[in-house]
PDB file of C-alpha atoms in Angstrom:
ATOM      1  CA  MET A   6     -27.494 -25.735 -13.843  1.00  0.00           C
ATOM      2  CA  ASP A   7     -31.173 -26.647 -13.651  1.00  0.00           C
ATOM      3  CA  SER A   8     -32.409 -28.624 -10.638  1.00  0.00           C
ATOM      4  CA  VAL A   9     -33.841 -32.062 -11.217  1.00  0.00           C
ATOM      5  CA  ARG A  10     -37.670 -31.991 -11.392  1.00  0.00           C
ATOM      6  CA  SER A  11     -40.059 -34.677 -10.225  1.00  0.00           C
ATOM      7  CA  PRO A  12     -43.063 -35.618 -12.444  1.00  0.00           C
ATOM      8  CA  ASN A  13     -45.320 -33.096 -10.586  1.00  0.00           C
ATOM      9  CA  GLY A  14     -42.861 -30.262 -11.485  1.00  0.00           C
ATOM     10  CA  ARG A  15     -41.411 -29.792  -8.013  1.00  0.00           C
ATOM     11  CA  ALA A  16     -37.667 -29.934  -7.430  1.00  0.00           C
ATOM     12  CA  ALA A  17     -36.826 -33.530  -6.596  1.00  0.00           C
ATOM     13  CA  LYS A  18     -34.670 -34.243  -3.562  1.00  0.00           C
ATOM     14  CA  PRO A  19     -31.459 -36.119  -4.283  1.00  0.00           C
ATOM     15  CA  PRO A  20     -31.359 -39.687  -2.978  1.00  0.00           C
ATOM     16  CA  VAL A  21     -29.931 -40.229   0.558  1.00  0.00           C
ATOM     17  CA  PRO A  22     -26.371 -41.621   0.235  1.00  0.00           C
ATOM     18  CA  VAL A  23     -25.755 -44.808   2.259  1.00  0.00           C
ATOM     19  CA  LYS A  24     -22.376 -46.433   2.644  1.00  0.00           C
ATOM     20  CA  ILE A  25     -22.232 -50.289   2.696  1.00  0.00           C
ATOM     21  CA  VAL A  26     -18.979 -52.235   3.223  1.00  0.00           C
ATOM     22  CA  VAL A  27     -18.505 -55.498   1.325  1.00  0.00           C
ATOM     23  CA  ALA A  28     -16.017 -57.580   3.218  1.00  0.00           C
ATOM     24  CA  GLY A  29     -14.666 -61.154   3.499  1.00  0.00           C
ATOM     25  CA  GLY A  30     -11.637 -63.264   2.917  1.00  0.00           C
ATOM     26  CA  PHE A  31      -9.443 -63.777  -0.122  1.00  0.00           C
ATOM     27  CA  ALA A  32     -11.222 -64.841  -3.310  1.00  0.00           C
ATOM     28  CA  VAL A  33     -14.745 -65.098  -1.852  1.00  0.00           C
ATOM     29  CA  GLY A  34     -16.360 -62.810  -4.498  1.00  0.00           C
ATOM     30  CA  LYS A  35     -16.212 -59.261  -3.112  1.00  0.00           C
ATOM     31  CA  THR A  36     -15.026 -57.633  -6.349  1.00  0.00           C
ATOM     32  CA  THR A  37     -17.559 -59.720  -8.313  1.00  0.00           C
ATOM     33  CA  THR A  38     -20.295 -58.617  -5.906  1.00  0.00           C
ATOM     34  CA  VAL A  39     -19.599 -54.897  -6.362  1.00  0.00           C
ATOM     35  CA  GLY A  40     -19.172 -55.250 -10.136  1.00  0.00           C
ATOM     36  CA  ALA A  41     -22.422 -57.243 -10.574  1.00  0.00           C
ATOM     37  CA  ILE A  42     -24.649 -54.450  -9.301  1.00  0.00           C
ATOM     38  CA  SER A  43     -22.765 -51.176  -9.738  1.00  0.00           C
ATOM     39  CA  GLU A  44     -24.469 -48.766 -12.109  1.00  0.00           C
ATOM     40  CA  ILE A  45     -21.132 -47.151 -12.883  1.00  0.00           C
ATOM     41  CA  ALA A  46     -18.009 -48.890 -14.042  1.00  0.00           C
ATOM     42  CA  PRO A  47     -16.676 -50.117 -10.679  1.00  0.00           C
ATOM     43  CA  LEU A  48     -13.347 -48.798  -9.400  1.00  0.00           C
ATOM     44  CA  THR A  49     -11.114 -51.819  -8.711  1.00  0.00           C
ATOM     45  CA  THR A  50      -7.598 -51.925  -7.476  1.00  0.00           C
ATOM     46  CA  GLU A  51      -6.689 -55.457  -8.543  1.00  0.00           C
ATOM     47  CA  ALA A  52      -2.984 -56.262  -8.994  1.00  0.00           C
ATOM     48  CA  GLU A  53      -1.374 -59.301 -10.400  1.00  0.00           C
ATOM     49  CA  MET A  54      -0.161 -61.650  -7.682  1.00  0.00           C
ATOM     50  CA  THR A  55       3.556 -62.314  -7.845  1.00  0.00           C
ATOM     51  CA  ALA A  56       6.139 -64.448  -6.073  1.00  0.00           C
ATOM     52  CA  ALA A  57       6.719 -61.539  -3.683  1.00  0.00           C
ATOM     53  CA  SER A  58       3.518 -62.416  -1.871  1.00  0.00           C
ATOM     54  CA  VAL A  59       4.548 -65.995  -1.124  1.00  0.00           C
ATOM     55  CA  GLY A  60       4.895 -66.377   2.577  1.00  0.00           C
ATOM     56  CA  VAL A  61       3.212 -63.033   3.184  1.00  0.00           C
ATOM     57  CA  ASP A  62      -0.342 -63.765   1.965  1.00  0.00           C
ATOM     58  CA  THR A  63      -2.061 -67.021   2.620  1.00  0.00           C
ATOM     59  CA  PHE A  64      -4.479 -68.130  -0.031  1.00  0.00           C
ATOM     60  CA  ASP A  65      -5.952 -71.303  -1.473  1.00  0.00           C
ATOM     61  CA  PRO A  66      -4.414 -71.983  -4.907  1.00  0.00           C
ATOM     62  CA  SER A  67      -7.523 -73.972  -5.830  1.00  0.00           C
ATOM     63  CA  THR A  68      -9.364 -70.633  -6.294  1.00  0.00           C
ATOM     64  CA  GLY A  69      -7.445 -70.069  -9.562  1.00  0.00           C
ATOM     65  CA  LYS A  70      -7.068 -66.400  -8.849  1.00  0.00           C
ATOM     66  CA  THR A  71      -4.138 -64.557 -10.461  1.00  0.00           C
ATOM     67  CA  ALA A  72      -5.008 -61.035  -9.259  1.00  0.00           C
ATOM     68  CA  THR A  73      -6.135 -59.632  -5.919  1.00  0.00           C
ATOM     69  CA  THR A  74      -7.546 -56.389  -4.534  1.00  0.00           C
ATOM     70  CA  VAL A  75      -4.809 -54.301  -2.945  1.00  0.00           C
ATOM     71  CA  ALA A  76      -6.767 -51.262  -1.783  1.00  0.00           C
ATOM     72  CA  MET A  77     -10.558 -51.375  -2.269  1.00  0.00           C
ATOM     73  CA  ASP A  78     -13.400 -51.814  -4.704  1.00  0.00           C
ATOM     74  CA  PHE A  79     -15.965 -49.044  -5.234  1.00  0.00           C
ATOM     75  CA  GLY A  80     -19.321 -48.986  -6.919  1.00  0.00           C
ATOM     76  CA  CYS A  81     -22.765 -47.519  -6.446  1.00  0.00           C
ATOM     77  CA  VAL A  82     -26.386 -48.350  -7.112  1.00  0.00           C
ATOM     78  CA  THR A  83     -29.589 -46.376  -6.833  1.00  0.00           C
ATOM     79  CA  ILE A  84     -32.172 -48.337  -5.002  1.00  0.00           C
ATOM     80  CA  ASP A  85     -35.039 -45.906  -5.673  1.00  0.00           C
ATOM     81  CA  GLN A  86     -35.518 -42.140  -5.903  1.00  0.00           C
ATOM     82  CA  SER A  87     -34.811 -41.765  -2.138  1.00  0.00           C
ATOM     83  CA  LEU A  88     -31.823 -44.057  -1.626  1.00  0.00           C
ATOM     84  CA  LYS A  89     -28.415 -44.578  -3.262  1.00  0.00           C
ATOM     85  CA  LEU A  90     -25.912 -47.136  -2.003  1.00  0.00           C
ATOM     86  CA  TYR A  91     -22.164 -46.575  -2.168  1.00  0.00           C
ATOM     87  CA  LEU A  92     -20.317 -49.901  -1.971  1.00  0.00           C
ATOM     88  CA  PHE A  93     -16.813 -50.168  -0.599  1.00  0.00           C
ATOM     89  CA  GLY A  94     -15.201 -53.531  -0.991  1.00  0.00           C
ATOM     90  CA  THR A  95     -12.317 -54.409   1.394  1.00  0.00           C
ATOM     91  CA  PRO A  96      -9.142 -56.272   0.442  1.00  0.00           C
ATOM     92  CA  GLY A  97      -9.145 -59.855   1.659  1.00  0.00           C
ATOM     93  CA  GLN A  98      -5.548 -60.277   2.827  1.00  0.00           C
ATOM     94  CA  THR A  99      -4.678 -59.840   6.460  1.00  0.00           C
ATOM     95  CA  ARG A 100      -1.850 -57.374   5.754  1.00  0.00           C
ATOM     96  CA  PHE A 101      -4.451 -54.853   4.517  1.00  0.00           C
ATOM     97  CA  GLY A 102      -6.484 -55.065   7.738  1.00  0.00           C
ATOM     98  CA  PHE A 103      -5.378 -51.587   8.772  1.00  0.00           C
ATOM     99  CA  MET A 104      -7.611 -50.185   6.044  1.00  0.00           C
ATOM    100  CA  TRP A 105     -10.817 -51.618   7.446  1.00  0.00           C
ATOM    101  CA  ASP A 106     -11.396 -48.886  10.009  1.00  0.00           C
ATOM    102  CA  ASP A 107     -11.245 -46.210   7.313  1.00  0.00           C
ATOM    103  CA  LEU A 108     -13.474 -48.186   4.937  1.00  0.00           C
ATOM    104  CA  ALA A 109     -16.025 -48.891   7.641  1.00  0.00           C
ATOM    105  CA  ARG A 110     -16.188 -45.354   9.012  1.00  0.00           C
ATOM    106  CA  GLY A 111     -19.617 -43.897   8.373  1.00  0.00           C
ATOM    107  CA  ALA A 112     -21.051 -47.157   6.980  1.00  0.00           C
ATOM    108  CA  LEU A 113     -24.639 -48.157   7.743  1.00  0.00           C
ATOM    109  CA  GLY A 114     -23.885 -51.828   7.541  1.00  0.00           C
ATOM    110  CA  ALA A 115     -21.779 -54.589   6.008  1.00  0.00           C
ATOM    111  CA  LEU A 116     -22.214 -57.574   3.725  1.00  0.00           C
ATOM    112  CA  VAL A 117     -19.746 -60.328   4.744  1.00  0.00           C
ATOM    113  CA  VAL A 118     -19.196 -62.522   1.714  1.00  0.00           C
ATOM    114  CA  VAL A 119     -18.345 -66.119   2.535  1.00  0.00           C
ATOM    115  CA  ASP A 120     -17.103 -69.147   0.585  1.00  0.00           C
ATOM    116  CA  SER A 121     -18.750 -72.074   2.436  1.00  0.00           C
ATOM    117  CA  GLY A 122     -15.886 -74.284   1.334  1.00  0.00           C
ATOM    118  CA  ARG A 123     -13.322 -72.030   3.083  1.00  0.00           C
ATOM    119  CA  LEU A 124     -15.031 -70.783   6.231  1.00  0.00           C
ATOM    120  CA  ASP A 125     -11.720 -70.062   7.983  1.00  0.00           C
ATOM    121  CA  ASP A 126     -11.190 -67.120   5.653  1.00  0.00           C
ATOM    122  CA  CYS A 127     -14.248 -65.262   6.887  1.00  0.00           C
ATOM    123  CA  TYR A 128     -13.654 -65.345  10.640  1.00  0.00           C
ATOM    124  CA  PRO A 129     -11.686 -62.062  10.695  1.00  0.00           C
ATOM    125  CA  ALA A 130     -14.513 -60.210   8.938  1.00  0.00           C
ATOM    126  CA  VAL A 131     -17.207 -61.520  11.263  1.00  0.00           C
ATOM    127  CA  ASP A 132     -15.048 -60.796  14.273  1.00  0.00           C
ATOM    128  CA  TYR A 133     -14.318 -57.270  13.077  1.00  0.00           C
ATOM    129  CA  PHE A 134     -17.906 -56.267  12.569  1.00  0.00           C
ATOM    130  CA  GLU A 135     -19.018 -57.850  15.861  1.00  0.00           C
ATOM    131  CA  LYS A 136     -16.239 -55.908  17.624  1.00  0.00           C
ATOM    132  CA  VAL A 137     -17.063 -52.514  16.133  1.00  0.00           C
ATOM    133  CA  GLY A 138     -20.816 -53.062  16.438  1.00  0.00           C
ATOM    134  CA  LEU A 139     -21.674 -52.557  12.754  1.00  0.00           C
ATOM    135  CA  PRO A 140     -24.761 -54.422  11.619  1.00  0.00           C
ATOM    136  CA  PHE A 141     -23.928 -57.102   9.078  1.00  0.00           C
ATOM    137  CA  VAL A 142     -25.322 -59.946   7.067  1.00  0.00           C
ATOM    138  CA  VAL A 143     -23.452 -63.113   6.214  1.00  0.00           C
ATOM    139  CA  ALA A 144     -23.896 -63.829   2.523  1.00  0.00           C
ATOM    140  CA  VAL A 145     -22.734 -67.260   1.453  1.00  0.00           C
ATOM    141  CA  ASN A 146     -21.612 -67.191  -2.131  1.00  0.00           C
ATOM    142  CA  ALA A 147     -23.009 -70.079  -4.154  1.00  0.00           C
ATOM    143  CA  PHE A 148     -19.919 -70.920  -6.216  1.00  0.00           C
ATOM    144  CA  HIS A 149     -20.957 -72.941  -9.305  1.00  0.00           C
ATOM    145  CA  GLY A 150     -24.538 -72.833  -8.043  1.00  0.00           C
ATOM    146  CA  ARG A 151     -24.025 -74.838  -4.901  1.00  0.00           C
ATOM    147  CA  LEU A 152     -22.927 -74.441  -1.273  1.00  0.00           C
ATOM    148  CA  ALA A 153     -20.379 -76.694   0.389  1.00  0.00           C
ATOM    149  CA  HIS A 154     -22.372 -76.499   3.661  1.00  0.00           C
ATOM    150  CA  GLU A 155     -25.983 -75.777   4.591  1.00  0.00           C
ATOM    151  CA  LEU A 156     -26.709 -72.313   5.979  1.00  0.00           C
ATOM    152  CA  ASP A 157     -27.481 -73.687   9.454  1.00  0.00           C
ATOM    153  CA  ALA A 158     -24.055 -75.311   9.488  1.00  0.00           C
ATOM    154  CA  VAL A 159     -22.412 -72.059   8.406  1.00  0.00           C
ATOM    155  CA  ARG A 160     -24.227 -70.166  11.168  1.00  0.00           C
ATOM    156  CA  TRP A 161     -23.060 -72.718  13.724  1.00  0.00           C
ATOM    157  CA  ALA A 162     -19.449 -72.712  12.491  1.00  0.00           C
ATOM    158  CA  LEU A 163     -19.292 -68.867  12.600  1.00  0.00           C
ATOM    159  CA  SER A 164     -21.079 -68.652  15.963  1.00  0.00           C
ATOM    160  CA  VAL A 165     -23.029 -65.581  14.815  1.00  0.00           C
ATOM    161  CA  ALA A 166     -25.976 -64.371  16.820  1.00  0.00           C
ATOM    162  CA  ASP A 167     -29.450 -65.573  15.946  1.00  0.00           C
ATOM    163  CA  ASP A 168     -30.495 -62.118  14.772  1.00  0.00           C
ATOM    164  CA  VAL A 169     -27.666 -61.935  12.189  1.00  0.00           C
ATOM    165  CA  PRO A 170     -29.042 -63.040   8.827  1.00  0.00           C
ATOM    166  CA  VAL A 171     -27.128 -65.836   7.069  1.00  0.00           C
ATOM    167  CA  ILE A 172     -28.290 -66.021   3.457  1.00  0.00           C
ATOM    168  CA  ALA A 173     -27.232 -67.667   0.211  1.00  0.00           C
ATOM    169  CA  PHE A 174     -26.541 -65.548  -2.840  1.00  0.00           C
ATOM    170  CA  ASP A 175     -24.753 -65.563  -6.186  1.00  0.00           C
ATOM    171  CA  ALA A 176     -22.099 -62.783  -6.424  1.00  0.00           C
ATOM    172  CA  ARG A 177     -22.372 -62.819 -10.236  1.00  0.00           C
ATOM    173  CA  ASP A 178     -26.129 -62.181 -10.349  1.00  0.00           C
ATOM    174  CA  ARG A 179     -27.356 -58.579 -10.099  1.00  0.00           C
ATOM    175  CA  LEU A 180     -30.753 -59.472  -8.528  1.00  0.00           C
ATOM    176  CA  SER A 181     -29.186 -61.827  -6.017  1.00  0.00           C
ATOM    177  CA  VAL A 182     -26.712 -59.131  -5.004  1.00  0.00           C
ATOM    178  CA  ARG A 183     -29.524 -56.615  -4.773  1.00  0.00           C
ATOM    179  CA  ASP A 184     -31.459 -58.920  -2.404  1.00  0.00           C
ATOM    180  CA  ALA A 185     -28.386 -59.393  -0.243  1.00  0.00           C
ATOM    181  CA  LEU A 186     -27.823 -55.622   0.026  1.00  0.00           C
ATOM    182  CA  LEU A 187     -31.538 -55.127   0.905  1.00  0.00           C
ATOM    183  CA  ALA A 188     -30.990 -57.637   3.724  1.00  0.00           C
ATOM    184  CA  VAL A 189     -28.135 -55.411   5.005  1.00  0.00           C
ATOM    185  CA  LEU A 190     -30.478 -52.400   4.967  1.00  0.00           C
ATOM    186  CA  ASP A 191     -33.215 -54.348   6.750  1.00  0.00           C
ATOM    187  CA  ARG A 192     -30.676 -55.506   9.413  1.00  0.00           C
ATOM    188  CA  ALA A 193     -29.430 -51.954   9.935  1.00  0.00           C
ATOM    189  CA  LEU A 194     -33.010 -50.647  10.199  1.00  0.00           C
ATOM    190  CA  ALA A 195     -33.949 -53.364  12.702  1.00  0.00           C
ATOM    191  CA  ARG A 196     -30.872 -52.524  14.802  1.00  0.00           C
ATOM    192  CA  ALA A 197     -31.734 -48.803  14.771  1.00  0.00           C
ATOM    193  CA  VAL A 198     -35.370 -49.457  15.743  1.00  0.00           C
ATOM    194  CA  GLY A 199     -34.297 -51.792  18.519  1.00  0.00           C
ATOM    195  CA  GLN A 200     -31.906 -49.250  19.921  1.00  0.00           C
ATOM    196  CA  ARG A 201     -34.563 -46.551  19.869  1.00  0.00           C
ATOM    197  CA  THR A 202     -37.144 -48.637  21.749  1.00  0.00           C
ATOM    198  CA  SER A 203     -34.739 -50.039  24.339  1.00  0.00           C
TER     199      SER A 203
END
């Protein structure tokens, strides 16, 4: 098999693989986020919700969801010739929390997707990444083009540190998702530089 060649004829280096976790509560837009930007058909593990989950899973029926992620979502996107992101979306239900350690292992950072109308659902994700020390960005999904609360109010409600970015994005829009993921990379880089100089 021939090696890939750069325009100048030299063998091109493959892009550096970077793992990013996309996390959050039930029906906040994690699967949509991964699907909006993945350059491959995303792997999803959505299953139809049945009566068996009543009393086990807590979810807001106003979301209108009829299926839910039961393992993970996976997708990837090449940022440039030197960097390729591998996206791992977590399931939102508490009963799948045991998987988070495996999904977060080796990750450079995390995107915590939040529905500003249901902030209670994102506390576990914020608490988890604070506990394990993984750099993260809080991305408030603008459902129907609007936020239920201003970003400052979301930051206050979540009690996240001042250096944790809290941004608005649209999980359906590729460019918006790209910008949110770049914010995760910036946060991880800033953390790494800070640890080097301290």
